[in-house]
Coordinates of C-alpha atoms and ligand atoms in Angstrom, one line a residue:
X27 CA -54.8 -195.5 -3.8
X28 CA -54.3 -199.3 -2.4
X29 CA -57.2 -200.8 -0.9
X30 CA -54.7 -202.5 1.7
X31 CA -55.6 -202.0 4.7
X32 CA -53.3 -201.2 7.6
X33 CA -56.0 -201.1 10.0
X34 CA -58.9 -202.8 9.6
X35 CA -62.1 -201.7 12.0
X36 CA -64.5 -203.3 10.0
X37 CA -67.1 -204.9 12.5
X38 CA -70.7 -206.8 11.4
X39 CA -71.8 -207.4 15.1
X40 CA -73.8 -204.8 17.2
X41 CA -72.8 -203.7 20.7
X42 CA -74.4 -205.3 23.4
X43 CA -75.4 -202.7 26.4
X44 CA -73.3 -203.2 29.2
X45 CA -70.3 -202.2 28.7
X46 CA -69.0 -198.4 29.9
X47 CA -70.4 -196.8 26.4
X48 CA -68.7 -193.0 25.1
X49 CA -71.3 -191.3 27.4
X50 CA -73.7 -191.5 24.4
X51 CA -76.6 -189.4 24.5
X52 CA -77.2 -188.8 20.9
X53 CA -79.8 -185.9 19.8
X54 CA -80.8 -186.0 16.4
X55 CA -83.5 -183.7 14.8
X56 CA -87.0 -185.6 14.5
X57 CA -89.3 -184.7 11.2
X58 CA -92.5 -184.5 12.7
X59 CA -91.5 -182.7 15.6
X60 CA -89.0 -180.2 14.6
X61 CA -87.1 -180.4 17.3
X62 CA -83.8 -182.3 18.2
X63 CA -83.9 -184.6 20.9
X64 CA -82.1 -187.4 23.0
X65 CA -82.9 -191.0 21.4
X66 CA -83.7 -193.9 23.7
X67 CA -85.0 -197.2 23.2
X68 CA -88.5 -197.1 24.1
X69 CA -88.1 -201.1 25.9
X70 CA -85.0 -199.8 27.4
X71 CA -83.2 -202.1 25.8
X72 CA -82.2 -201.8 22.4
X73 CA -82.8 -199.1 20.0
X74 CA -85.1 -200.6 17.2
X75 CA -85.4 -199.1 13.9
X76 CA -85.9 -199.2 10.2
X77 CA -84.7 -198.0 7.4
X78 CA -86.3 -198.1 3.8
X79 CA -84.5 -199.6 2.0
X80 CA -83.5 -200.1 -1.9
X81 CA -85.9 -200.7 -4.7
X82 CA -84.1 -203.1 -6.8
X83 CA -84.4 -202.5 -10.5
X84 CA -81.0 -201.3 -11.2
X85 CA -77.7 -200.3 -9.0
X86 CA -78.2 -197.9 -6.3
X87 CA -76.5 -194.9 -7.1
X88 CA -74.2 -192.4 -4.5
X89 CA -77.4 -190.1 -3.6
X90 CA -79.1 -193.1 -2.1
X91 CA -75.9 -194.3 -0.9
X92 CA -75.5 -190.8 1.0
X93 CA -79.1 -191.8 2.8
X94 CA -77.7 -195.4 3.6
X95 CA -74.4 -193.8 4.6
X96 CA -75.7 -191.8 7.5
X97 CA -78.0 -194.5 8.3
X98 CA -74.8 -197.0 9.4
X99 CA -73.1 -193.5 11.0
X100 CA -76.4 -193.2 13.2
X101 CA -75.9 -196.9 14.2
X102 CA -72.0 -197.2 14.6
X103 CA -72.4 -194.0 17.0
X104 CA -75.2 -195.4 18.8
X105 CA -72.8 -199.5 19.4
X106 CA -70.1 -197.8 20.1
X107 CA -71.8 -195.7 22.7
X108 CA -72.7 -198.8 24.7
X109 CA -76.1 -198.9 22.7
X110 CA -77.9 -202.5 21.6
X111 CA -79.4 -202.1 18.3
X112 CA -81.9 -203.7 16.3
X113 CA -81.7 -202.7 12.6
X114 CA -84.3 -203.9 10.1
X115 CA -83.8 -202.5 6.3
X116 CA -86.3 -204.1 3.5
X117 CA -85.4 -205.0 0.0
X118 CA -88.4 -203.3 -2.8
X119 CA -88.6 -205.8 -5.0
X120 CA -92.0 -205.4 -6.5
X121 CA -93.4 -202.3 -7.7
X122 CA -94.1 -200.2 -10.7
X123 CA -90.7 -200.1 -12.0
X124 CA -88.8 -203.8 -10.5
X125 CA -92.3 -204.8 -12.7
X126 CA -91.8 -202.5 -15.5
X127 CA -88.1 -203.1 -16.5
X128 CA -88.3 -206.7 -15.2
X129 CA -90.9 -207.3 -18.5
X130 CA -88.7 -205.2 -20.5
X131 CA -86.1 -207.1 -20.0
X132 CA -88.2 -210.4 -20.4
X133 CA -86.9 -211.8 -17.5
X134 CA -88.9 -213.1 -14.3
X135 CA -89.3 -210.7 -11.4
X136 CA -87.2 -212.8 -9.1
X137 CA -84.3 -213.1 -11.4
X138 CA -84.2 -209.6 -12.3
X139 CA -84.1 -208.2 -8.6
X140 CA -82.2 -210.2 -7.2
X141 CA -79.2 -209.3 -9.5
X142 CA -79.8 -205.9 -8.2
X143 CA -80.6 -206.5 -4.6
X144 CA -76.9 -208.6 -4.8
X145 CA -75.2 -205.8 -6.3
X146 CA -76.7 -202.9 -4.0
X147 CA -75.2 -205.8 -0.8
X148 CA -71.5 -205.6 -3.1
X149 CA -71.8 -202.1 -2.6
X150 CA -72.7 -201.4 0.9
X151 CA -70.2 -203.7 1.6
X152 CA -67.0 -202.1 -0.4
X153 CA -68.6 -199.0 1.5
X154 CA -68.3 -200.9 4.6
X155 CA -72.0 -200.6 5.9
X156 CA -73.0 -202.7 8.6
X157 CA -75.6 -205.6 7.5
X158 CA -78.8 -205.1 8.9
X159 CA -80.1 -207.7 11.0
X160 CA -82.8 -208.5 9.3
X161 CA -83.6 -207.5 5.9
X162 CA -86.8 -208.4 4.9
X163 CA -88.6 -208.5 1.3
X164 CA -91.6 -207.3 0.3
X165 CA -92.6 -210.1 -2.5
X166 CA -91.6 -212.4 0.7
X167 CA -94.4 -210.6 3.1
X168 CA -97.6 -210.6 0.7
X169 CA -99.5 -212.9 3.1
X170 CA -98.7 -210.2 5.5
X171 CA -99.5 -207.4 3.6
X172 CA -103.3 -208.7 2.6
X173 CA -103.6 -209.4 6.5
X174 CA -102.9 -205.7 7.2
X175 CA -105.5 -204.1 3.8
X176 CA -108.2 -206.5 5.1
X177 CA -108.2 -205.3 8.9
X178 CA -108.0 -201.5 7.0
X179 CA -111.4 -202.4 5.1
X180 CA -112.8 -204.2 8.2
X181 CA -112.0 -201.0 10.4
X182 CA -113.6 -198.4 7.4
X183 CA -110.1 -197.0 6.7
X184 CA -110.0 -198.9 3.3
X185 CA -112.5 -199.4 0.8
X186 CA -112.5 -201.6 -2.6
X187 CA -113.2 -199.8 -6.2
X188 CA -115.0 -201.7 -9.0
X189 CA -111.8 -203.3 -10.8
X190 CA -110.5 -205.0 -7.8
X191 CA -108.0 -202.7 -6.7
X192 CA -108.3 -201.2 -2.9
X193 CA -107.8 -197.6 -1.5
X194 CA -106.4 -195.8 1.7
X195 CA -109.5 -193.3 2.8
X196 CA -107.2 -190.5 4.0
X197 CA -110.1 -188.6 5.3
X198 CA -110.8 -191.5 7.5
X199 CA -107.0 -190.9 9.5
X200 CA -107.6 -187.0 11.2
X201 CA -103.9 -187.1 11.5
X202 CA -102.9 -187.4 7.8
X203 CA -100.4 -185.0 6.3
X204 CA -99.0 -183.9 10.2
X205 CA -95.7 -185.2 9.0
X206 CA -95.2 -183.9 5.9
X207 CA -97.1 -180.8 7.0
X208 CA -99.7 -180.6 4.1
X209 CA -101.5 -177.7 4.4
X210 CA -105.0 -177.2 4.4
X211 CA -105.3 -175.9 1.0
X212 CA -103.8 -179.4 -0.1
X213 CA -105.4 -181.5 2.4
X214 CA -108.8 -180.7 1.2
X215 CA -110.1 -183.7 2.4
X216 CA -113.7 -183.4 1.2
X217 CA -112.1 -183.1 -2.4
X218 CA -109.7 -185.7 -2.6
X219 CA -112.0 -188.3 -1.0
X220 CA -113.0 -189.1 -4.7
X221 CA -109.9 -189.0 -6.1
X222 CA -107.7 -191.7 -6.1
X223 CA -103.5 -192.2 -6.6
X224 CA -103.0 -195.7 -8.7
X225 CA -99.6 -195.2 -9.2
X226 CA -96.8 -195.6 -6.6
X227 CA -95.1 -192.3 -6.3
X228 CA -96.6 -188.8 -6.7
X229 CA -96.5 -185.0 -5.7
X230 CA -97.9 -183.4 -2.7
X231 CA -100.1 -181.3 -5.0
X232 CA -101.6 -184.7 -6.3
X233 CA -102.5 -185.6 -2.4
X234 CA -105.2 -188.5 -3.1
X235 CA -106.9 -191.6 -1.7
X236 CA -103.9 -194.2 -2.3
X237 CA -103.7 -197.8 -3.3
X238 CA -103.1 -200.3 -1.2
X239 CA -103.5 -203.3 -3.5
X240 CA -103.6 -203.1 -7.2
X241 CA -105.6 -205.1 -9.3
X242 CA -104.0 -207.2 -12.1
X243 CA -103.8 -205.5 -15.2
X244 CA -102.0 -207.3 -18.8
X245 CA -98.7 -205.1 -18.0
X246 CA -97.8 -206.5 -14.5
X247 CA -97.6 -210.2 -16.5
X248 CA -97.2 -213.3 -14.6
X249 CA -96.4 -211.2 -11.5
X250 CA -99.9 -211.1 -9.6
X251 CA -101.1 -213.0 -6.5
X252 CA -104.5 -213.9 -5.3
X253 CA -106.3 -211.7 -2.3
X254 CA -110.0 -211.4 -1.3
X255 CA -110.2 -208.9 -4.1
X256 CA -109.0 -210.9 -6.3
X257 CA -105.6 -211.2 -8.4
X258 CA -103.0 -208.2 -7.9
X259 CA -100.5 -207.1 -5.9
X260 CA -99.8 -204.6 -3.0
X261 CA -99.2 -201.0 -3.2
X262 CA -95.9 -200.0 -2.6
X263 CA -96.3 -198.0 0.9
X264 CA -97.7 -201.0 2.8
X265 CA -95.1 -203.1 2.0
X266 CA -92.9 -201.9 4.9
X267 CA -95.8 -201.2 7.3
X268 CA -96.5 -205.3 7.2
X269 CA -92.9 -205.7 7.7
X270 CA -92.2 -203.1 10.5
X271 CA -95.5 -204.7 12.4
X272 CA -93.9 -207.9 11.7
X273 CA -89.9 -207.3 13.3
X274 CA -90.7 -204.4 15.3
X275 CA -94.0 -204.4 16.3
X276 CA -97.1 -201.1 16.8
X277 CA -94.1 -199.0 18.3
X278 CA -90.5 -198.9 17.5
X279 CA -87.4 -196.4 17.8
X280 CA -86.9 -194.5 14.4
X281 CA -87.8 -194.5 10.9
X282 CA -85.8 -193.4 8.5
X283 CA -85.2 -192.6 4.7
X284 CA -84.3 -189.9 2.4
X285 CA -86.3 -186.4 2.4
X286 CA -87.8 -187.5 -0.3
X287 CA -89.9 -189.8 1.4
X288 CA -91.4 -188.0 4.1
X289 CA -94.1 -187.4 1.3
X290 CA -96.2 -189.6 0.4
X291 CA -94.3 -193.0 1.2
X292 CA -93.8 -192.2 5.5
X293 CA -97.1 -190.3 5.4
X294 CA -99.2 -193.4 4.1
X295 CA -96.7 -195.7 6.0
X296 CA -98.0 -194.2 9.2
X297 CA -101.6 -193.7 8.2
X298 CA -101.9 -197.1 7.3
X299 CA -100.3 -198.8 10.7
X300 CA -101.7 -196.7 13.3
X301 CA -105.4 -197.3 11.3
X302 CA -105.0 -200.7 11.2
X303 CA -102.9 -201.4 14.4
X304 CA -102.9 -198.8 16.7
X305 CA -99.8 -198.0 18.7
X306 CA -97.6 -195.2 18.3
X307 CA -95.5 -196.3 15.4
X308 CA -92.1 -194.5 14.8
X309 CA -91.3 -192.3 18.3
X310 CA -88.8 -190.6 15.7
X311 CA -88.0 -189.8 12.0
X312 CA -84.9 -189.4 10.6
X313 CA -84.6 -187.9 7.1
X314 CA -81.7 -186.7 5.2
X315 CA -81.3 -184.1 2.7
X316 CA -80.4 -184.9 -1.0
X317 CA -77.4 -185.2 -2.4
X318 CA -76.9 -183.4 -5.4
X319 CA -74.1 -183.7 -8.3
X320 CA -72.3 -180.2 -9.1
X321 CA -75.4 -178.2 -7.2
X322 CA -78.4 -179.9 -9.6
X323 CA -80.3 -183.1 -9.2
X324 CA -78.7 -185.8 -10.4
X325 CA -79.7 -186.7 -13.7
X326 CA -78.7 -189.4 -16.6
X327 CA -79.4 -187.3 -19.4
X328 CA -76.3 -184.8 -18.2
X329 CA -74.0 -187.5 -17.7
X330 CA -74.3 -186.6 -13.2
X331 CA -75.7 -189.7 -12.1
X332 CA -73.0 -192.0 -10.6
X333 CA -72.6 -195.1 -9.2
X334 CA -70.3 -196.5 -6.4
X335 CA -69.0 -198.6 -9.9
X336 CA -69.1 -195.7 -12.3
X337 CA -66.5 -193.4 -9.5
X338 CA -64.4 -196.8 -8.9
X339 CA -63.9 -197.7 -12.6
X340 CA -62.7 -193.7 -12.4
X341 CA -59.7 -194.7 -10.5
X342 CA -61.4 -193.6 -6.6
X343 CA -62.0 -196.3 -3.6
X344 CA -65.1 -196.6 -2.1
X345 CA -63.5 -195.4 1.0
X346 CA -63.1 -192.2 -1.1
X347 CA -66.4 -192.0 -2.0
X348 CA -67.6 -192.6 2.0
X349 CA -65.7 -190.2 2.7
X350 CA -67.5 -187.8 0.6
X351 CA -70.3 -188.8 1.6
X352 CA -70.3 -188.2 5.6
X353 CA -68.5 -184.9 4.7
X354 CA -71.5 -182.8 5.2
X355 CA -73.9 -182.9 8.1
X356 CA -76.9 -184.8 6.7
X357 CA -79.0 -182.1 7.2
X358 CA -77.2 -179.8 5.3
X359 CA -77.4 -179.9 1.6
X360 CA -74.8 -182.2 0.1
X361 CA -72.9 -181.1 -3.5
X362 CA -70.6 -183.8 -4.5
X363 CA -67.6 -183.1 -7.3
X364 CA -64.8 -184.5 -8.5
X365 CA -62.8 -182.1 -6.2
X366 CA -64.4 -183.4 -3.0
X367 CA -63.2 -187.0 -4.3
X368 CA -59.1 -185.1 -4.5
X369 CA -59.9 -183.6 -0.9
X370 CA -60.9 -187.0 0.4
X371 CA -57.9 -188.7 -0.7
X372 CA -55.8 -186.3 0.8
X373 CA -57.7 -186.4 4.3
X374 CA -57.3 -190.6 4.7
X375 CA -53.9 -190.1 3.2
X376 CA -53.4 -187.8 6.2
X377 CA -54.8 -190.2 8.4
X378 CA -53.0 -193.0 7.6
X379 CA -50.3 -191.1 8.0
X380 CA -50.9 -189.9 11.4
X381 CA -52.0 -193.6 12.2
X382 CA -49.1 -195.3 11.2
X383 CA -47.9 -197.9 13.8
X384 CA -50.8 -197.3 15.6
X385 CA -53.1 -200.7 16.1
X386 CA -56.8 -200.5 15.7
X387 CA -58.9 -202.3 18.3
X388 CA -61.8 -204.2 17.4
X389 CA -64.9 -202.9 16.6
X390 CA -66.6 -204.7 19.3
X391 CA -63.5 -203.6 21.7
X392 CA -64.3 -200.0 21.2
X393 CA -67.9 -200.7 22.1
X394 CA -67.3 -201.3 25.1
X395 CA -66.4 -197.6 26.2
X396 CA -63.6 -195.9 27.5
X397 CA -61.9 -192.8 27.7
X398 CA -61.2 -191.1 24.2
X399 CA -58.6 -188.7 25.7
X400 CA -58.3 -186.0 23.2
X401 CA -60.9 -187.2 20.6
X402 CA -63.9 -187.2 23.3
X403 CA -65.1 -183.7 21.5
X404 CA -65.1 -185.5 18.1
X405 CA -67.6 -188.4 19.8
X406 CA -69.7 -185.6 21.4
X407 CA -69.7 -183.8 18.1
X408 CA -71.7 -187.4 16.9
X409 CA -74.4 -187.4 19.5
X410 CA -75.0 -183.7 18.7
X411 CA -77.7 -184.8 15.6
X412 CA -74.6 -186.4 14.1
X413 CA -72.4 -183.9 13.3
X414 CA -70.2 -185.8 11.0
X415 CA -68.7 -182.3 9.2
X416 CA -67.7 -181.2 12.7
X417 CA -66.8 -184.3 14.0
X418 CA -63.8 -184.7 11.1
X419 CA -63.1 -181.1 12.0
X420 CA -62.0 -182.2 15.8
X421 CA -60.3 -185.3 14.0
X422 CA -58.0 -183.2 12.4
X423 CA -57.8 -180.1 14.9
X424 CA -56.3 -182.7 17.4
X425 CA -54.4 -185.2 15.9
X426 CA -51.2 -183.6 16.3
X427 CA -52.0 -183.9 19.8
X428 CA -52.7 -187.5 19.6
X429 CA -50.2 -189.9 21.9
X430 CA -51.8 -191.5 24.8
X431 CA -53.3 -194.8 24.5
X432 CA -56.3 -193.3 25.6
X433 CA -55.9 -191.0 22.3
X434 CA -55.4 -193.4 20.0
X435 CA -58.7 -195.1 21.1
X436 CA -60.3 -192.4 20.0
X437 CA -58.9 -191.9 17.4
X438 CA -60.3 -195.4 16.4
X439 CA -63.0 -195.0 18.2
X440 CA -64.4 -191.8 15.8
X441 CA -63.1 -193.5 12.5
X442 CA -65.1 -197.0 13.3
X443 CA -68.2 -194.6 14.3
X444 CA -67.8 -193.1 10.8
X445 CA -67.0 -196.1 9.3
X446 CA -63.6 -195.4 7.9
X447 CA -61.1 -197.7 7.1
X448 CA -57.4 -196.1 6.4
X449 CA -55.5 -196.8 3.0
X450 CA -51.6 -198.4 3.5
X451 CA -49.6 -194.4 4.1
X452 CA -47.4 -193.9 1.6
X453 CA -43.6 -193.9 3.1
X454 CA -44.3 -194.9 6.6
X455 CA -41.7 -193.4 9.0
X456 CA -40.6 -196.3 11.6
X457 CA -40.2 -194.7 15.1
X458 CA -36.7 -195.2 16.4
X459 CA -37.7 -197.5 19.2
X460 CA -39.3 -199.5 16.7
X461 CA -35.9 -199.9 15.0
X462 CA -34.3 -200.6 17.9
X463 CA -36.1 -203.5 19.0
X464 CA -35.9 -204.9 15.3
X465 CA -32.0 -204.8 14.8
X466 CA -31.8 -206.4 18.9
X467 CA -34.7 -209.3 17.5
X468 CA -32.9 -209.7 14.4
X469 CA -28.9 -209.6 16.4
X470 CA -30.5 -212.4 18.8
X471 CA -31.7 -214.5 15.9
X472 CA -28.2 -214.4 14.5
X473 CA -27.0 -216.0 17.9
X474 CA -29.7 -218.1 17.8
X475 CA -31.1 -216.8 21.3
X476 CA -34.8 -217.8 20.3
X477 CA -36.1 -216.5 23.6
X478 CA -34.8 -213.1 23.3
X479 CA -35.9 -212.7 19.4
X480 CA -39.4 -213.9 20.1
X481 CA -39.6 -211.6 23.4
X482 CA -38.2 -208.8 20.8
X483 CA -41.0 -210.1 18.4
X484 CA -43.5 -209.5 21.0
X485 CA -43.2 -206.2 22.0
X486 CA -43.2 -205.2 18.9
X487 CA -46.2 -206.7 18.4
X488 CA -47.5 -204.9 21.1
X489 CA -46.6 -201.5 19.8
X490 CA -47.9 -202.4 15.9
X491 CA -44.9 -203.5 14.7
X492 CA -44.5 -206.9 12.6
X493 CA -41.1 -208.2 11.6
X494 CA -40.6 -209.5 8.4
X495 CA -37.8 -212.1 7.7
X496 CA -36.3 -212.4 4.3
X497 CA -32.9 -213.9 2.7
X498 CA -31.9 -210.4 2.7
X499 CA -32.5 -209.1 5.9
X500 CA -35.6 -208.5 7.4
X501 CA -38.4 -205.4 6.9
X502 CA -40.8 -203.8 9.7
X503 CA -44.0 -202.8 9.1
X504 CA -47.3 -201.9 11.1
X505 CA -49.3 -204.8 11.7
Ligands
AMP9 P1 -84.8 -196.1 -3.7 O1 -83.9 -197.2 -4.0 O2 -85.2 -195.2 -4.8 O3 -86.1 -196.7 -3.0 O4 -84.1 -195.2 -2.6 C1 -83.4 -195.7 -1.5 C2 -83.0 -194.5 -0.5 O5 -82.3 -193.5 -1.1 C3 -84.3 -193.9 0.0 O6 -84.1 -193.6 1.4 C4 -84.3 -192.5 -0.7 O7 -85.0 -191.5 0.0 C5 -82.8 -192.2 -0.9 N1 -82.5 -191.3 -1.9 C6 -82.9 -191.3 -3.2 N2 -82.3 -190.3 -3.9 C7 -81.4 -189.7 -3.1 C8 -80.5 -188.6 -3.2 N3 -80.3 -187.9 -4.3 N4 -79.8 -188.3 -2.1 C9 -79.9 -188.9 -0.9 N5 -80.8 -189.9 -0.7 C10 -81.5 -190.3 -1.8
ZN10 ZN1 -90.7 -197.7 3.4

């Protein structure tokens, strides 16, 4: 399929409030609470959050890209219902493994992530995800990072072991293991006070004291820095705790990431910033279930673990893949096959089709509100906890209904809050009007009335329509 684009929605800028907004009220389902609820900014301004974002030791592949998918749906549907946002996504670019295959491939630390962290931007970008506004890195926040572990040890939520690295007292925080809901038989606090986590990822059944800096040892190489426990570097859960004090402050709007961080990663996150901070941290969590390739994990060894690169060398677009990926509900269990790539083709193909002629208004046009005639349910389908399944299904249900201008805004409308882009249609069928207004531009021309051709030229303009001269003749096609 051409990556032409006939109408291109793509928009980097965020809403300002102010203008009429989609009615947007958006309830989305909260981790720690179990319950789905209305989101508003807590300074009744703009909606602050953060997403974690990529460790960069090699290309992101489509499961996280599902995760950072949703994340830009949640944002486009909050901008485009009159919603400022603030959007702060950090790059991992030290920890066990940026360190571990960084010295196996005898290259600095630096140099290795950031061919990654400039691939992963390629991506989001053929998958047209909005930039964050700030994107912050953890090797660029160490400063930070020792700030936050010494106020831990000064309060008696941290302590240092005898080789220089320091821990996270988990018995010392009465709240830890609400989010994830640890039980009682895991949390056994008086047990695990002794035992300690060293490594950055780990099981709920290994619940532990973790590490919030690591002392050197002769693997890490040249990548240590100096701290008041001497050389090392910091654990990977603080680094975005530092950061999220740092952009967003003690409280901020949401938190977000794949399921699989609610445990530890978001646990320790919030032990370690209301300990050392105060404040209420994240008012809301937003996870989003797995993605999974043919109904298993996806795994290298059985050939199932794709890239955005590996499906595009396969002949697909990354609008193809997007596709796929806002198909389900984020909640919902995802299964991702080569047939869901066919469907997805078909669906923009039908799209496009429908679209043809139409002209997209800006993304920063649509933001400002307005009536989505027949397409309203689709927008209300969004604010529901993002209902991206159902919202295509009212896409499609009333697009044969579509021919108001106030339609066709929403129709643009629900495709820039999904982040869609159309394909060129194959065989575009020019209206009769349209041809009309071409052959009376093109019979003025001849009698070289320029007034009349380039008032024919402009209303067909207005309606979507370009003219095309050539020695031939001359060609219309959408604009
Ligand atoms: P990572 O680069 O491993 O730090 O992960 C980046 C993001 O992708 C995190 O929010 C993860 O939770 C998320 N993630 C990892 N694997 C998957 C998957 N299979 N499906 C959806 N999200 C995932
Ligand atoms: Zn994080």
């Amino acid at each position: 399929m051409p990556e032409k684009v006939v109408n291109a929605i793509l928009g980097n800028s965020f809403a300002r409030s102010g203008g009429a907004g989609n009615a947007a009220r958006v309830r989305l389902f909260d981790t720690l609470t179990r319950k789905v609820v209305p989101l508003e900014p807590v300074d009744g301004k703009s909606f602050r959050f953060y997403c974690c974002g990529p460790t960069v030791y090699g290309p992101s592949h489509i499961g996280n890209f599902r995760t950072f998918v949703v994340q830009d749906v949640l944002r486009r549907v909050l901008e485009l219902g009159g919603m400022k946002t603030k959007h702060v996504r950090n790059i991992t670019d030290v920890d066990d493994k940026t360190i571990r295959d960084s010295v196996a491939a005898g290259r600095t630390l630096s140099d290795f992530t950031a061919q990654w962290r400039d691939k992963f931007h390629e991506d989001c970008e053929s998958l047209n995800c909005l930039k964050p506004h700030i994107e912050p890195s953890a090797v660029e926040h160490v400063p930070e990072q020792i700030t936050m572990i010494a106020e831990l040890v000064e309060k008696g939520h941290a302590y240092a072991s005898d080789d220089g690295s320091v821990y996270f007292k988990i018995s010392s925080f009465a709240d830890y293991g609400k989010l994830s809901r640890l039980d009682t038989r895991e949390l056994d606090l008086g047990k695990t006070q002794n035992e300690r986590a060293n490594s950055d990822e780990y099981e709920k059944d290994n619940v532990a004291d973790f590490v919030l800096w690591k002392a050197r040892r002769d693997e890490d190489g040249g990548n240590f820095w100096e701290s008041p426990w001497g050389q090392g570097r910091p654990g990977w859960h603080l680094e975005c705790s530092a950061m999220i004090l740092k952009y967003l402050g003690k409280t901020f709007d949401l938190h977000s990431g794949g399921e699989d961080l609610v445990f530890p990663h978001h646990e320790n996150e919030l032990a370690q910033s209301k300990c050392s901070c105060g404040g209420e941290f994240a008012r809301h969590w937003f996870h989003s279930t797995h993605l999974l390739v043919n109904g298993k994990k996806m795994a290298k060894s059985s050939g199932t673990l794709y890239t955005l690169g590996d499906l595009v060398e396969e002949g697909w677009s990354a609008m193809e893949v997007r596709y796929v990926l806002i198909g389900a509900n984020y909640r919902k269990q995802m299964n991702f096959t080569m047939e869901s790539l066919h469907a997805a083709r078909e669906a923009l193909g039908k799209l496009a089709k429908a679209a043809a002629g139409q002209s997209a208004p800006g993304y920063r046009e649509l933001a400002k509100g307005g009536d989505l005639g027949v397409f309203a349910g689709a927008f209300e389908k969004l604010n529901d906890d993002l209902n991206t399944a159902a919202a295509l299904g009212e896409l499609f249900g009333n697009l044969k209904k579509a021919s108001s201008e106030a339609d066709w805004r929403g129709f643009f409308t629900i495709l820039a809050a999904l982040g869609l882009v159309l394909p060129e249609p194959e065989g575009i069928e020019v209206p009769d009007d349209i041809i009309g207004l071409a052959k009376l531009r093109w019979e003025a021309r001849q009698a070289k009335d320029w007034e009349a051709s380039d008032r024919y030229r402009d209303e067909l303009a207005q309606k979507g329509w370009v003219v095309k001269d050539g020695r031939e003749g001359y060609e219309v096609v959408p604009s």
